[in-house]
mmCIF file of N, CA, C and O in Angstrom:
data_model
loop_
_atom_site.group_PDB
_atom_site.id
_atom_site.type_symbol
_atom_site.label_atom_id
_atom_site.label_comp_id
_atom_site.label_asym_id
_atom_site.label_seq_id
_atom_site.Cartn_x
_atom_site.Cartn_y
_atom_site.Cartn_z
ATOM 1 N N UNK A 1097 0.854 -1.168 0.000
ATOM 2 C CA UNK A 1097 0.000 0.000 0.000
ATOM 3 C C UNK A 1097 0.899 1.230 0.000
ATOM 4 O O UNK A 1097 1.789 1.407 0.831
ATOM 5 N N UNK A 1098 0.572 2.149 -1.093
ATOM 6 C CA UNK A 1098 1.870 3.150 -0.888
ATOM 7 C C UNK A 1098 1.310 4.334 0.121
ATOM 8 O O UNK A 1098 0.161 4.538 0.516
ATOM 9 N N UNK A 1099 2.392 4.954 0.360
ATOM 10 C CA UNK A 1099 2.207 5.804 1.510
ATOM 11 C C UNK A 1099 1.262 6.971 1.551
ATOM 12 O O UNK A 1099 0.853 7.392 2.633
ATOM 13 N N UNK A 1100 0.834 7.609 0.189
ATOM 14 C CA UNK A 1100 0.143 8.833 -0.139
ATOM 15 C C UNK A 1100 -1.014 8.461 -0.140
ATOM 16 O O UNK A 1100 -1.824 9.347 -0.411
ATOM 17 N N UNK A 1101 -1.440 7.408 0.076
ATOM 18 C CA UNK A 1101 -3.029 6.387 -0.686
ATOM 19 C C UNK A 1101 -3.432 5.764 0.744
ATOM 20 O O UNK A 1101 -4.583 5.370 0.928
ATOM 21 N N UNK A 1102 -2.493 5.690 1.707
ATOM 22 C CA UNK A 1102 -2.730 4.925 2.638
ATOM 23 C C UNK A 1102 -4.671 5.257 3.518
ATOM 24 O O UNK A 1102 -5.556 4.436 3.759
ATOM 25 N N UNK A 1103 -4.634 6.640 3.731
ATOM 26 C CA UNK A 1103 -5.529 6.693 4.402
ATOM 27 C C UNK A 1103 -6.830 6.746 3.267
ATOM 28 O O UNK A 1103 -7.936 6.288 3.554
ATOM 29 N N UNK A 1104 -6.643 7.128 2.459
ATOM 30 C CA UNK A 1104 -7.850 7.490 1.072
ATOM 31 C C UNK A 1104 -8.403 6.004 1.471
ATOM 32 O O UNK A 1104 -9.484 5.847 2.037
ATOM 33 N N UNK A 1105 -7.520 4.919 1.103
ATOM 34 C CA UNK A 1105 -8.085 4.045 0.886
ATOM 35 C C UNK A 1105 -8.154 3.279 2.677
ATOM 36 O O UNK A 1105 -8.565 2.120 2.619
ATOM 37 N N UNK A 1106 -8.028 3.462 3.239
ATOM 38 C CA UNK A 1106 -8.667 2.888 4.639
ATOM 39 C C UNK A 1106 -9.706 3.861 4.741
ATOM 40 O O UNK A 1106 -10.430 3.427 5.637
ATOM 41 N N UNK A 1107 -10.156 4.877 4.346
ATOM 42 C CA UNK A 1107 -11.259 5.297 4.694
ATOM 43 C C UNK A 1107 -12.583 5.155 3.390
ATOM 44 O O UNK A 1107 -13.739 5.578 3.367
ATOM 45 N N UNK A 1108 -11.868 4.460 2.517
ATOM 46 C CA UNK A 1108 -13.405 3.666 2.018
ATOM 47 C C UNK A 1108 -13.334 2.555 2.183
ATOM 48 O O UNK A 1108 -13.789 1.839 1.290
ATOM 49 N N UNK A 1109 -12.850 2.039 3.160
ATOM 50 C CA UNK A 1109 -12.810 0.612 3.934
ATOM 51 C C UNK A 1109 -13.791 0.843 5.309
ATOM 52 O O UNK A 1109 -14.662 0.062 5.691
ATOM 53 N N UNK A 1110 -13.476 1.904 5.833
ATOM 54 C CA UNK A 1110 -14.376 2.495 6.747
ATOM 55 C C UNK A 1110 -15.749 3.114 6.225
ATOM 56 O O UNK A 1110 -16.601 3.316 7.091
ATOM 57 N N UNK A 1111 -15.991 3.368 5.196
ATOM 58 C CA UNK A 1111 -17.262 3.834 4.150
ATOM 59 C C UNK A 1111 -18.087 2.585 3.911
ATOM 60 O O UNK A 1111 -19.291 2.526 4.161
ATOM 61 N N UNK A 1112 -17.127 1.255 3.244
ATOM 62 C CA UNK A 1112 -17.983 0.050 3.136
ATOM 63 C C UNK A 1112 -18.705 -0.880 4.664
ATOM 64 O O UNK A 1112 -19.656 -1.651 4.791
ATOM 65 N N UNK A 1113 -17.692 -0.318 5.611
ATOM 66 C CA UNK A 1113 -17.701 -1.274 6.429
ATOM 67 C C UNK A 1113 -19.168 -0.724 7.438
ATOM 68 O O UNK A 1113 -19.867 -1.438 8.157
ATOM 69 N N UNK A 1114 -19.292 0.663 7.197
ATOM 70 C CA UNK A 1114 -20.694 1.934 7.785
ATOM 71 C C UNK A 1114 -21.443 1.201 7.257
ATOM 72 O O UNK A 1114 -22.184 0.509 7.955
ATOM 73 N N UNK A 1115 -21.494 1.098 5.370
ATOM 74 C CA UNK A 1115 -22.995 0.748 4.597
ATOM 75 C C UNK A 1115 -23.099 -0.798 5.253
ATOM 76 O O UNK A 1115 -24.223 -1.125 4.874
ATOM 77 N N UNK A 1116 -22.653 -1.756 5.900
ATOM 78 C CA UNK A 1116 -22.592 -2.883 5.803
ATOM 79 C C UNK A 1116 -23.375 -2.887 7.375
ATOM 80 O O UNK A 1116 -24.386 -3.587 7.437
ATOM 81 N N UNK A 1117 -23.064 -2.332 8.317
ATOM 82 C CA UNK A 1117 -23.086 -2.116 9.422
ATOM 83 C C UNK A 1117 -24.483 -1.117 9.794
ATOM 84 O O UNK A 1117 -24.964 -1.116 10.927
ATOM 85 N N UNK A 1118 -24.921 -0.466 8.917
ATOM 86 C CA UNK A 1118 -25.984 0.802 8.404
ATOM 87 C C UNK A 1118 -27.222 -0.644 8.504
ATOM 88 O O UNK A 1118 -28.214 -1.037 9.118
ATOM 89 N N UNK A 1119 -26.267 -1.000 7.401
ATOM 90 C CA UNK A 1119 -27.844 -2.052 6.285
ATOM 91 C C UNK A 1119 -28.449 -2.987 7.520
ATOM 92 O O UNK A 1119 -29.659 -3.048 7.738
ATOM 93 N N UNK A 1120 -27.522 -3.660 8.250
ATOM 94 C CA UNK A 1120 -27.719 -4.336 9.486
ATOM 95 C C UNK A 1120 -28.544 -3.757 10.167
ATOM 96 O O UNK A 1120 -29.700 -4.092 9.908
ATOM 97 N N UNK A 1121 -28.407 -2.900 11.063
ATOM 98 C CA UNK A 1121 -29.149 -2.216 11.638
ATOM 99 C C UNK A 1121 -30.066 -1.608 11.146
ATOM 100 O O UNK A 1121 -30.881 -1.106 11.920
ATOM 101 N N UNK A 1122 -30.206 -1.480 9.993
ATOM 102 C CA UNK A 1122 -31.730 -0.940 9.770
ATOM 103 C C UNK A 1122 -32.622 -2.463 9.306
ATOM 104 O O UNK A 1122 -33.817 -2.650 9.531
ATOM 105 N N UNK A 1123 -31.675 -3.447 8.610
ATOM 106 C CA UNK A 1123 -32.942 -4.932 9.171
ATOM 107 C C UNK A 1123 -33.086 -5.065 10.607
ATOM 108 O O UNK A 1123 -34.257 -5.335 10.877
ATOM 109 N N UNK A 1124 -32.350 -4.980 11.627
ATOM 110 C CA UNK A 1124 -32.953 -5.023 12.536
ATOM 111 C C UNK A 1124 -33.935 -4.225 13.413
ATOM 112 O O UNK A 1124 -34.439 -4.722 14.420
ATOM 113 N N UNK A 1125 -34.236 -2.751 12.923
ATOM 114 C CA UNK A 1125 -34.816 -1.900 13.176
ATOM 115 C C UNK A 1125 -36.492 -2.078 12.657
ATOM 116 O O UNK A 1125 -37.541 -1.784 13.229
ATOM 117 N N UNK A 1126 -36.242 -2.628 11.456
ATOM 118 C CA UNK A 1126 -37.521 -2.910 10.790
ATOM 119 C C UNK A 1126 -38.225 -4.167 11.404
ATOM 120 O O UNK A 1126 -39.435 -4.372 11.499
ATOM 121 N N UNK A 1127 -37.253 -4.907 11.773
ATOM 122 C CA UNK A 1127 -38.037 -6.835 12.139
ATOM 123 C C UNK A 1127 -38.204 -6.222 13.498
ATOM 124 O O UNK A 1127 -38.126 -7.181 14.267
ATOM 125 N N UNK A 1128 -38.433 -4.898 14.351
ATOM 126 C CA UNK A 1128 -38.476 -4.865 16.037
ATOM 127 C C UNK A 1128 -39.861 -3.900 15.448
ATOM 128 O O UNK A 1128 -40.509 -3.471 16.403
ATOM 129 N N UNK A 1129 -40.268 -3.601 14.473
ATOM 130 C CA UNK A 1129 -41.547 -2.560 13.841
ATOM 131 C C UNK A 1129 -42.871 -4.046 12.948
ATOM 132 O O UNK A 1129 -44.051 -3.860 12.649
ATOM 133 N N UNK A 1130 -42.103 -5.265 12.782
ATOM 134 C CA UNK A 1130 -43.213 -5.795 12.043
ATOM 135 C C UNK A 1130 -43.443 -7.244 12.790
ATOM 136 O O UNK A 1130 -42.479 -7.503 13.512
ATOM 137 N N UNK A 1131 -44.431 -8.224 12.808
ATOM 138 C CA UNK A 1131 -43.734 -9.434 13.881
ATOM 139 C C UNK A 1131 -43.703 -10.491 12.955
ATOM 140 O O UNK A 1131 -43.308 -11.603 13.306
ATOM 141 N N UNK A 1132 -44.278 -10.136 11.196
ATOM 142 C CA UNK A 1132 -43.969 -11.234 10.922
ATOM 143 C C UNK A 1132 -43.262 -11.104 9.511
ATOM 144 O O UNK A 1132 -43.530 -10.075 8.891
ATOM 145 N N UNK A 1133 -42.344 -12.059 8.886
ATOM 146 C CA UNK A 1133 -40.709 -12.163 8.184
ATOM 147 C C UNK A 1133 -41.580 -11.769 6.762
ATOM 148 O O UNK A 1133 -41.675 -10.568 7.012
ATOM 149 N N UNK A 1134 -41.965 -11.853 6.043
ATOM 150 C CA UNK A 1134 -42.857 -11.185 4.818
ATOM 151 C C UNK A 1134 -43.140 -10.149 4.826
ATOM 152 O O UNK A 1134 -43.346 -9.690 3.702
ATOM 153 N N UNK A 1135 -43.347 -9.050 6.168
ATOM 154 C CA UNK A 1135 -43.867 -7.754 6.110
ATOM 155 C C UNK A 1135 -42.415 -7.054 6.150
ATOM 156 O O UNK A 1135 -41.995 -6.102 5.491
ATOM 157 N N UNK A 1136 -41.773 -7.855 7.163
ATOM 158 C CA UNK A 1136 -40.561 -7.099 7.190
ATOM 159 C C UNK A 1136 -39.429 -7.073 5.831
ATOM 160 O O UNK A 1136 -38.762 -6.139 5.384
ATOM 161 N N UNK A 1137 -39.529 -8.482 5.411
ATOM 162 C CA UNK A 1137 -39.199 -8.623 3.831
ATOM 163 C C UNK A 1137 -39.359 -7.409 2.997
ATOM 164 O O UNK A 1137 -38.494 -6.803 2.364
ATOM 165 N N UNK A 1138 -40.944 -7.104 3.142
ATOM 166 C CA UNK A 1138 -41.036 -6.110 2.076
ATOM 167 C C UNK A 1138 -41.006 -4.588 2.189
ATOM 168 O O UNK A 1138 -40.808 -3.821 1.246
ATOM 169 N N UNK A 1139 -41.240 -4.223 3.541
ATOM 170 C CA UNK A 1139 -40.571 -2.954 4.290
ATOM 171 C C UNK A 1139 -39.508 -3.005 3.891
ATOM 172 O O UNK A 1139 -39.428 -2.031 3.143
ATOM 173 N N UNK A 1140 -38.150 -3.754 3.884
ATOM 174 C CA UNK A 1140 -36.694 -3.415 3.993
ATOM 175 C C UNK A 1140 -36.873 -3.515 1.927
ATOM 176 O O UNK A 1140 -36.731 -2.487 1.265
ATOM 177 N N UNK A 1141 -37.025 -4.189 1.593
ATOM 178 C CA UNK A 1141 -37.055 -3.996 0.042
ATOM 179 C C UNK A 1141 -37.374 -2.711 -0.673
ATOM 180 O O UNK A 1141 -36.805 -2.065 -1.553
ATOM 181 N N UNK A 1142 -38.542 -2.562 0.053
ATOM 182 C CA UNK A 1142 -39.134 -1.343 -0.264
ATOM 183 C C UNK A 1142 -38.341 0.312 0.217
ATOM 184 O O UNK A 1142 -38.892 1.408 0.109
ATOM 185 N N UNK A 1143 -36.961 0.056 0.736
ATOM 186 C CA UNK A 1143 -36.426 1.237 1.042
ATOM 187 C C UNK A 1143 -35.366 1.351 0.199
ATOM 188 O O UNK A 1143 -34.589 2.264 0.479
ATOM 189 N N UNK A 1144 -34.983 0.353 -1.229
ATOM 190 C CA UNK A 1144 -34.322 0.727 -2.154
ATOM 191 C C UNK A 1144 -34.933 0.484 -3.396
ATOM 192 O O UNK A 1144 -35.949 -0.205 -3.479
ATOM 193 N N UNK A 1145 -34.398 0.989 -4.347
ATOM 194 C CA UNK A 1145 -35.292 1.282 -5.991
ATOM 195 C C UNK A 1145 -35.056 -0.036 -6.300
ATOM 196 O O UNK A 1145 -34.247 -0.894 -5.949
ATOM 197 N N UNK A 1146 -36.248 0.063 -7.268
ATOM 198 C CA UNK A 1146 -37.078 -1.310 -7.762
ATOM 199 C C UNK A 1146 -35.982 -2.132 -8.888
ATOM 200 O O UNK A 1146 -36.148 -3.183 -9.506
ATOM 201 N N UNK A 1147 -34.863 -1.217 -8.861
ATOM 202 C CA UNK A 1147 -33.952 -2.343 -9.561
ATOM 203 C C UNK A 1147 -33.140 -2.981 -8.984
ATOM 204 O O UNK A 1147 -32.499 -3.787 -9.657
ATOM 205 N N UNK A 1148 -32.831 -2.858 -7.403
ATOM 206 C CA UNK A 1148 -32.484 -3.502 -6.440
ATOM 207 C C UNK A 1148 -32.798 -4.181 -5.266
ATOM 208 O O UNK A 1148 -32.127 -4.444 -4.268
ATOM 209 N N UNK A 1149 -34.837 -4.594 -5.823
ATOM 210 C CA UNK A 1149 -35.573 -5.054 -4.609
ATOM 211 C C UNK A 1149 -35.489 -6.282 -4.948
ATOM 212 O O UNK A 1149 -36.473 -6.764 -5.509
ATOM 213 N N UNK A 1150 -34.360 -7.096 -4.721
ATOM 214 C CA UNK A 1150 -34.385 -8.166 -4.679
ATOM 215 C C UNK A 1150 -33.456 -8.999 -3.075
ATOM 216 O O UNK A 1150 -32.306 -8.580 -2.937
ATOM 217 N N UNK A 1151 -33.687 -9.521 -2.545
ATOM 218 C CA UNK A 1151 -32.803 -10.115 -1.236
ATOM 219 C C UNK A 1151 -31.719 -10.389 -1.655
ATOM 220 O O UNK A 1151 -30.710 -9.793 -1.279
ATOM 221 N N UNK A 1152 -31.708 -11.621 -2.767
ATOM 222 C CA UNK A 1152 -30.510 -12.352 -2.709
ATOM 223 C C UNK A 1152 -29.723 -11.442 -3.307
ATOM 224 O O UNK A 1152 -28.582 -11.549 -2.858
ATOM 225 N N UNK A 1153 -29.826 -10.477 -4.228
ATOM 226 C CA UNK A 1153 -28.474 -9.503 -4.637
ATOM 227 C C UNK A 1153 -28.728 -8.407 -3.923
ATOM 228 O O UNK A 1153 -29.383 -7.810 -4.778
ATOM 229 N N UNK A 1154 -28.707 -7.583 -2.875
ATOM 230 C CA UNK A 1154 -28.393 -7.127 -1.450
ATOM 231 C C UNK A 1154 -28.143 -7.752 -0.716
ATOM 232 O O UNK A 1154 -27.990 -7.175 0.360
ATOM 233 N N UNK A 1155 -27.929 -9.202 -0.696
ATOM 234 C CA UNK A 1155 -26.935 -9.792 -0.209
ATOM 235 C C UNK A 1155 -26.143 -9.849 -0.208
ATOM 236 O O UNK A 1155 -25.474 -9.345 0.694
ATOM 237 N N UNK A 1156 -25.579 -10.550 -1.282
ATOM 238 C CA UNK A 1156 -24.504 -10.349 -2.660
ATOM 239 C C UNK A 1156 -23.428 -9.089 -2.364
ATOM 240 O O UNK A 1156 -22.222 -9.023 -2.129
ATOM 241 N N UNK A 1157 -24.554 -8.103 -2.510
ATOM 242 C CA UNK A 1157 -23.838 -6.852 -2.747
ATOM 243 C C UNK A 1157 -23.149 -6.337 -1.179
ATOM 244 O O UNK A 1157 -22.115 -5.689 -1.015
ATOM 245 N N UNK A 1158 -23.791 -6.694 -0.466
ATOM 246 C CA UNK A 1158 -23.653 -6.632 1.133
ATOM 247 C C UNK A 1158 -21.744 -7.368 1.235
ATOM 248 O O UNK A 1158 -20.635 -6.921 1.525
ATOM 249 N N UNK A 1159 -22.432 -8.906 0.722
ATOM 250 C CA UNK A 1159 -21.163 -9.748 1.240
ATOM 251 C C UNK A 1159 -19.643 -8.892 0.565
ATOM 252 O O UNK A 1159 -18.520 -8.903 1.070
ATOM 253 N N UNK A 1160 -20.033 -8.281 -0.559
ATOM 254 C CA UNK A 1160 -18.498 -7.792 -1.639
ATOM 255 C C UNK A 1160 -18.114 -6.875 -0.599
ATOM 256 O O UNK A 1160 -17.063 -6.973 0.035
ATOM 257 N N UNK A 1161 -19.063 -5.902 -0.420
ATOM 258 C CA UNK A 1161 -18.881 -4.848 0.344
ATOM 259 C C UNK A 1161 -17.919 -4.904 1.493
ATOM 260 O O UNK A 1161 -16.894 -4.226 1.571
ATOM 261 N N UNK A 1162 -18.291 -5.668 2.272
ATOM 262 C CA UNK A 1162 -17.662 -6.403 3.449
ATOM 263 C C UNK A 1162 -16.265 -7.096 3.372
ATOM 264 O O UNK A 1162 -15.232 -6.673 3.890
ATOM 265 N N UNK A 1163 -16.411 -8.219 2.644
ATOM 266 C CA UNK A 1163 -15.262 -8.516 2.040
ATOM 267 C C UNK A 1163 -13.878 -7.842 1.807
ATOM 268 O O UNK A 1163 -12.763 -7.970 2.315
ATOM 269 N N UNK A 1164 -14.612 -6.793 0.472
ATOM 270 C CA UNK A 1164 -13.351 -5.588 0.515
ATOM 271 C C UNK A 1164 -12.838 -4.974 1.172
ATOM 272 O O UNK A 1164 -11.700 -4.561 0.946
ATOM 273 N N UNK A 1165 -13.824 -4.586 2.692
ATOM 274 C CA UNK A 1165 -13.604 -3.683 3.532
ATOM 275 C C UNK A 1165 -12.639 -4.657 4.189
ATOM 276 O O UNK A 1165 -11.456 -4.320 4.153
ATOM 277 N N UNK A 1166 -12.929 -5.759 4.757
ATOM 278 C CA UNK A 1166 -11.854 -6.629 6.222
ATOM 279 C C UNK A 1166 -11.072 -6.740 4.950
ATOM 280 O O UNK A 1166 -10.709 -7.664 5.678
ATOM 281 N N UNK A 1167 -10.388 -6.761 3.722
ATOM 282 C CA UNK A 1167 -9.162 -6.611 2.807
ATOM 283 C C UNK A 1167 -8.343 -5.670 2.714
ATOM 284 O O UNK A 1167 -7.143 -5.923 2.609
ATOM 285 N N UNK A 1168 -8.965 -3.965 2.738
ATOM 286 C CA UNK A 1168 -8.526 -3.169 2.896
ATOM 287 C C UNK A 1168 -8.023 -3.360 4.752
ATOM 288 O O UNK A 1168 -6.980 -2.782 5.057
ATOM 289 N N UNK A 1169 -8.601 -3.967 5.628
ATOM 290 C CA UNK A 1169 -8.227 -3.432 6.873
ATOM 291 C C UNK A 1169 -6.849 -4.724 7.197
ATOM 292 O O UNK A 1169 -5.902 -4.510 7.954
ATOM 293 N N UNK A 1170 -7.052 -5.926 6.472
ATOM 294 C CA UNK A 1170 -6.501 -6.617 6.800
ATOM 295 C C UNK A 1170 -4.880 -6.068 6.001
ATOM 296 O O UNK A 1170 -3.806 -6.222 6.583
ATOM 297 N N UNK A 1171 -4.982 -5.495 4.749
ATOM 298 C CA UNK A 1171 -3.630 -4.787 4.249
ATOM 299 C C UNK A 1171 -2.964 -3.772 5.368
ATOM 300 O O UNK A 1171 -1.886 -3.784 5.961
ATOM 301 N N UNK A 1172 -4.121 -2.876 5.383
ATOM 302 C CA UNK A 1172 -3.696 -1.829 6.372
ATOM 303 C C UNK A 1172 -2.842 -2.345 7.618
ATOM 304 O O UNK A 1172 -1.831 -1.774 8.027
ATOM 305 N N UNK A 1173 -3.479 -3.689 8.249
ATOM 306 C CA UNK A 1173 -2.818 -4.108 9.228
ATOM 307 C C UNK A 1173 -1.372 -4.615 9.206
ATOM 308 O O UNK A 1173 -0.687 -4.666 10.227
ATOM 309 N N UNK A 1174 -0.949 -4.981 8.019
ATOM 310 C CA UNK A 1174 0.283 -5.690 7.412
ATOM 311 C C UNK A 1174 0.683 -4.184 6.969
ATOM 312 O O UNK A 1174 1.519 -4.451 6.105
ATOM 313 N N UNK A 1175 0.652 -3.526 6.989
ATOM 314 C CA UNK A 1175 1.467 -1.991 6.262
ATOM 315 C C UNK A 1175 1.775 -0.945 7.574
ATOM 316 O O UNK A 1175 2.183 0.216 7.540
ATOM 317 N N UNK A 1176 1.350 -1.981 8.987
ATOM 318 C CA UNK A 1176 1.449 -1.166 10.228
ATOM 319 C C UNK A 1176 1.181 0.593 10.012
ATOM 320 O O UNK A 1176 1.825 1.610 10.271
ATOM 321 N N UNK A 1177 -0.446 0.207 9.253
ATOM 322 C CA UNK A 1177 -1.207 1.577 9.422
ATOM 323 C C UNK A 1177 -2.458 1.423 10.358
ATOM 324 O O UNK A 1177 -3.298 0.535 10.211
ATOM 325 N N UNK A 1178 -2.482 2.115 11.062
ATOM 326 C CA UNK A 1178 -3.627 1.765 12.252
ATOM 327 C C UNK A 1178 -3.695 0.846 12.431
ATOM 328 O O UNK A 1178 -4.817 0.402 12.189
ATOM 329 N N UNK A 1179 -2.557 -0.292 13.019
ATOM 330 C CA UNK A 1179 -2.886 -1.257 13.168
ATOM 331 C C UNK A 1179 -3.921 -1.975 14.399
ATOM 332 O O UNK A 1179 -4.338 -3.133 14.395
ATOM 333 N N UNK A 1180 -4.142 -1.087 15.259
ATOM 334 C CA UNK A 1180 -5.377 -1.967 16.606
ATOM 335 C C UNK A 1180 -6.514 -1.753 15.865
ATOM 336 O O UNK A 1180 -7.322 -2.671 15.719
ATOM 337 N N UNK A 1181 -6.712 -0.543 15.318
ATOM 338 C CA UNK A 1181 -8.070 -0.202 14.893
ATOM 339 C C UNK A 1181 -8.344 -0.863 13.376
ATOM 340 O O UNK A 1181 -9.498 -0.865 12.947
ATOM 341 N N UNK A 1182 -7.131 -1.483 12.490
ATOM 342 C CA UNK A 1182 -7.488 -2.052 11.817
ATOM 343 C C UNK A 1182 -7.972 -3.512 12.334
ATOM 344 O O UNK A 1182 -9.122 -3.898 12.126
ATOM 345 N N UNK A 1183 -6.998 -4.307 13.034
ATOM 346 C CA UNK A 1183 -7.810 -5.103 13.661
ATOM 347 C C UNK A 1183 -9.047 -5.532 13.610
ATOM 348 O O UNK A 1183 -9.659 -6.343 12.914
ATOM 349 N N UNK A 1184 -9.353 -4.673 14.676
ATOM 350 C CA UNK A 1184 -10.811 -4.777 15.372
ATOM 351 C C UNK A 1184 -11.918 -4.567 14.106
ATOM 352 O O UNK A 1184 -12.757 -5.457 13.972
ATOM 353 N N UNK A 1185 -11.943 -3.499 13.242
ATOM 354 C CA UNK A 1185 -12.187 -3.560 11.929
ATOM 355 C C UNK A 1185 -12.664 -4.551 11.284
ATOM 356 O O UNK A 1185 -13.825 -4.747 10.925
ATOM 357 N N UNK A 1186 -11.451 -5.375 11.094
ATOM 358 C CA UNK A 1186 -10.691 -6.214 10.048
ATOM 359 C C UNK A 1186 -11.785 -7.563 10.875
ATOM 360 O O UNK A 1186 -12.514 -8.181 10.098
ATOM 361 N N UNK A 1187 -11.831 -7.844 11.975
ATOM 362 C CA UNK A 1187 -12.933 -8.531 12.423
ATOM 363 C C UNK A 1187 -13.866 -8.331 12.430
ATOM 364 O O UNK A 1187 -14.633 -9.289 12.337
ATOM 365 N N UNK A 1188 -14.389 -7.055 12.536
ATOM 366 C CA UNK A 1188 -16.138 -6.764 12.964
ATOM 367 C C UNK A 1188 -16.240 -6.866 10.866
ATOM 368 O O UNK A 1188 -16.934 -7.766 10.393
ATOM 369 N N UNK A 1189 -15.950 -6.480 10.486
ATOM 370 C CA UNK A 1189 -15.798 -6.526 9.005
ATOM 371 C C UNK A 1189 -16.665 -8.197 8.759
ATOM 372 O O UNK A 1189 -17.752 -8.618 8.363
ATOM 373 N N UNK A 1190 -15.397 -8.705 9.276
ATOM 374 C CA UNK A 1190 -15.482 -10.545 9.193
ATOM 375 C C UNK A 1190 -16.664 -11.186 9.777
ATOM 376 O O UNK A 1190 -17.238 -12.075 9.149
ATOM 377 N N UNK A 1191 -17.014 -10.857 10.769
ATOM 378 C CA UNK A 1191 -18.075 -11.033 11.453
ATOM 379 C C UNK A 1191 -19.566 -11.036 10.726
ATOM 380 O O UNK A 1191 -20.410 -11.914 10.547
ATOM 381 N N UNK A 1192 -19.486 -9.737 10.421
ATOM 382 C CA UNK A 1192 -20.530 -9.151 9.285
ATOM 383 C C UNK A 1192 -20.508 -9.873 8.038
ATOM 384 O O UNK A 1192 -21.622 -10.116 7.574
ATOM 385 N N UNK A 1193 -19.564 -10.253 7.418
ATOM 386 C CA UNK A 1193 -19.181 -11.076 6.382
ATOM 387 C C UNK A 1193 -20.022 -12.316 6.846
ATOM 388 O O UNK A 1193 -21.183 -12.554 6.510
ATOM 389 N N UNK A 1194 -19.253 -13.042 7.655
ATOM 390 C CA UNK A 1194 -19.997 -14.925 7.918
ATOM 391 C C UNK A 1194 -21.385 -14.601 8.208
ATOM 392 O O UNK A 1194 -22.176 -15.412 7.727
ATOM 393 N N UNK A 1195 -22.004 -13.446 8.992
ATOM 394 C CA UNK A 1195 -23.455 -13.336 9.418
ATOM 395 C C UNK A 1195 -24.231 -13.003 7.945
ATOM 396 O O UNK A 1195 -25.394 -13.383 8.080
ATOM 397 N N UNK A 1196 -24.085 -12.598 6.976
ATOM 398 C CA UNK A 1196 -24.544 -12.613 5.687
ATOM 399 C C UNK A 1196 -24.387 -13.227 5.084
ATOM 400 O O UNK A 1196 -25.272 -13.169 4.230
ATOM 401 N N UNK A 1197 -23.231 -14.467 4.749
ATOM 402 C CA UNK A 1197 -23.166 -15.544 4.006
ATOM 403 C C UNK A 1197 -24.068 -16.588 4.635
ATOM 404 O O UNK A 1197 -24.843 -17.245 3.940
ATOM 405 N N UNK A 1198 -23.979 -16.728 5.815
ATOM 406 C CA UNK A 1198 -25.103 -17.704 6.734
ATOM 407 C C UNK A 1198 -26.535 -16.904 6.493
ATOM 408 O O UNK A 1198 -27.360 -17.531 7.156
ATOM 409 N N UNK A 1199 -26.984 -16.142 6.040
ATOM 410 C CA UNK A 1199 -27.982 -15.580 5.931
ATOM 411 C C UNK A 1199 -28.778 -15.956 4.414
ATOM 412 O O UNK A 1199 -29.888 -15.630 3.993
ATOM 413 N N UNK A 1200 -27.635 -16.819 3.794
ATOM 414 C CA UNK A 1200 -28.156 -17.082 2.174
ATOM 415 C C UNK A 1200 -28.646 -18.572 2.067
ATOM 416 O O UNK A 1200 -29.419 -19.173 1.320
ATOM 417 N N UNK A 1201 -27.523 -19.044 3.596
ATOM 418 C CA UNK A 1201 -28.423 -20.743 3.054
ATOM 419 C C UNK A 1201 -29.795 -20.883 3.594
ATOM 420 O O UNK A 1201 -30.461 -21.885 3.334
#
């Protein structure tokens, strides 16, 4: 990672890792507003355009997201740039990652 780029790019590692962390919390915000998995289905669908109301690719798009982000944090950590806070990152990243891939089977 070169030195002039270092933070640009940890901070859209920190940008993906918000939308990933955002999207979470607002499914869980919605399933504590509906009690049953079809209403809430279509509440959370219904808060992005109709060329992206589909689950399984906001999934998809969720998992890349994530992915890239614990990549960028996991470089960062090997380039001893922020390395605690990449870390912790670089896991909650991961975390978020396996909880959305387990979310497809």
């Amino acid at each position: 990672m070169k030195s002039k780029y270092k933070s640009i790019i940890y901070s859209i590692g920190v940008l993906l890792l918000t939308v990933g962390v955002l999207d979470k919390l607002w499914w869980l915000y919605i399933c504590t507003i509906y009690t049953e998995f079809e209403e809430c289905r279509v509440a959370y669908l219904s808060l992005f355009p109709e060329r992206f109301q589909n689950a399984f690719l906001l999934t998809v798009i969720e998992i890349l997201l994530l992915a890239v982000a614990a990549i960028i944090f996991s470089e960062s950590k090997k380039a001893i740039y922020q390395k605690k806070a990449s870390k912790i990152l670089m896991i909650i990243s991961l975390i978020l990652f396996g909880w959305s891939v387990f979310s497809l089977m």
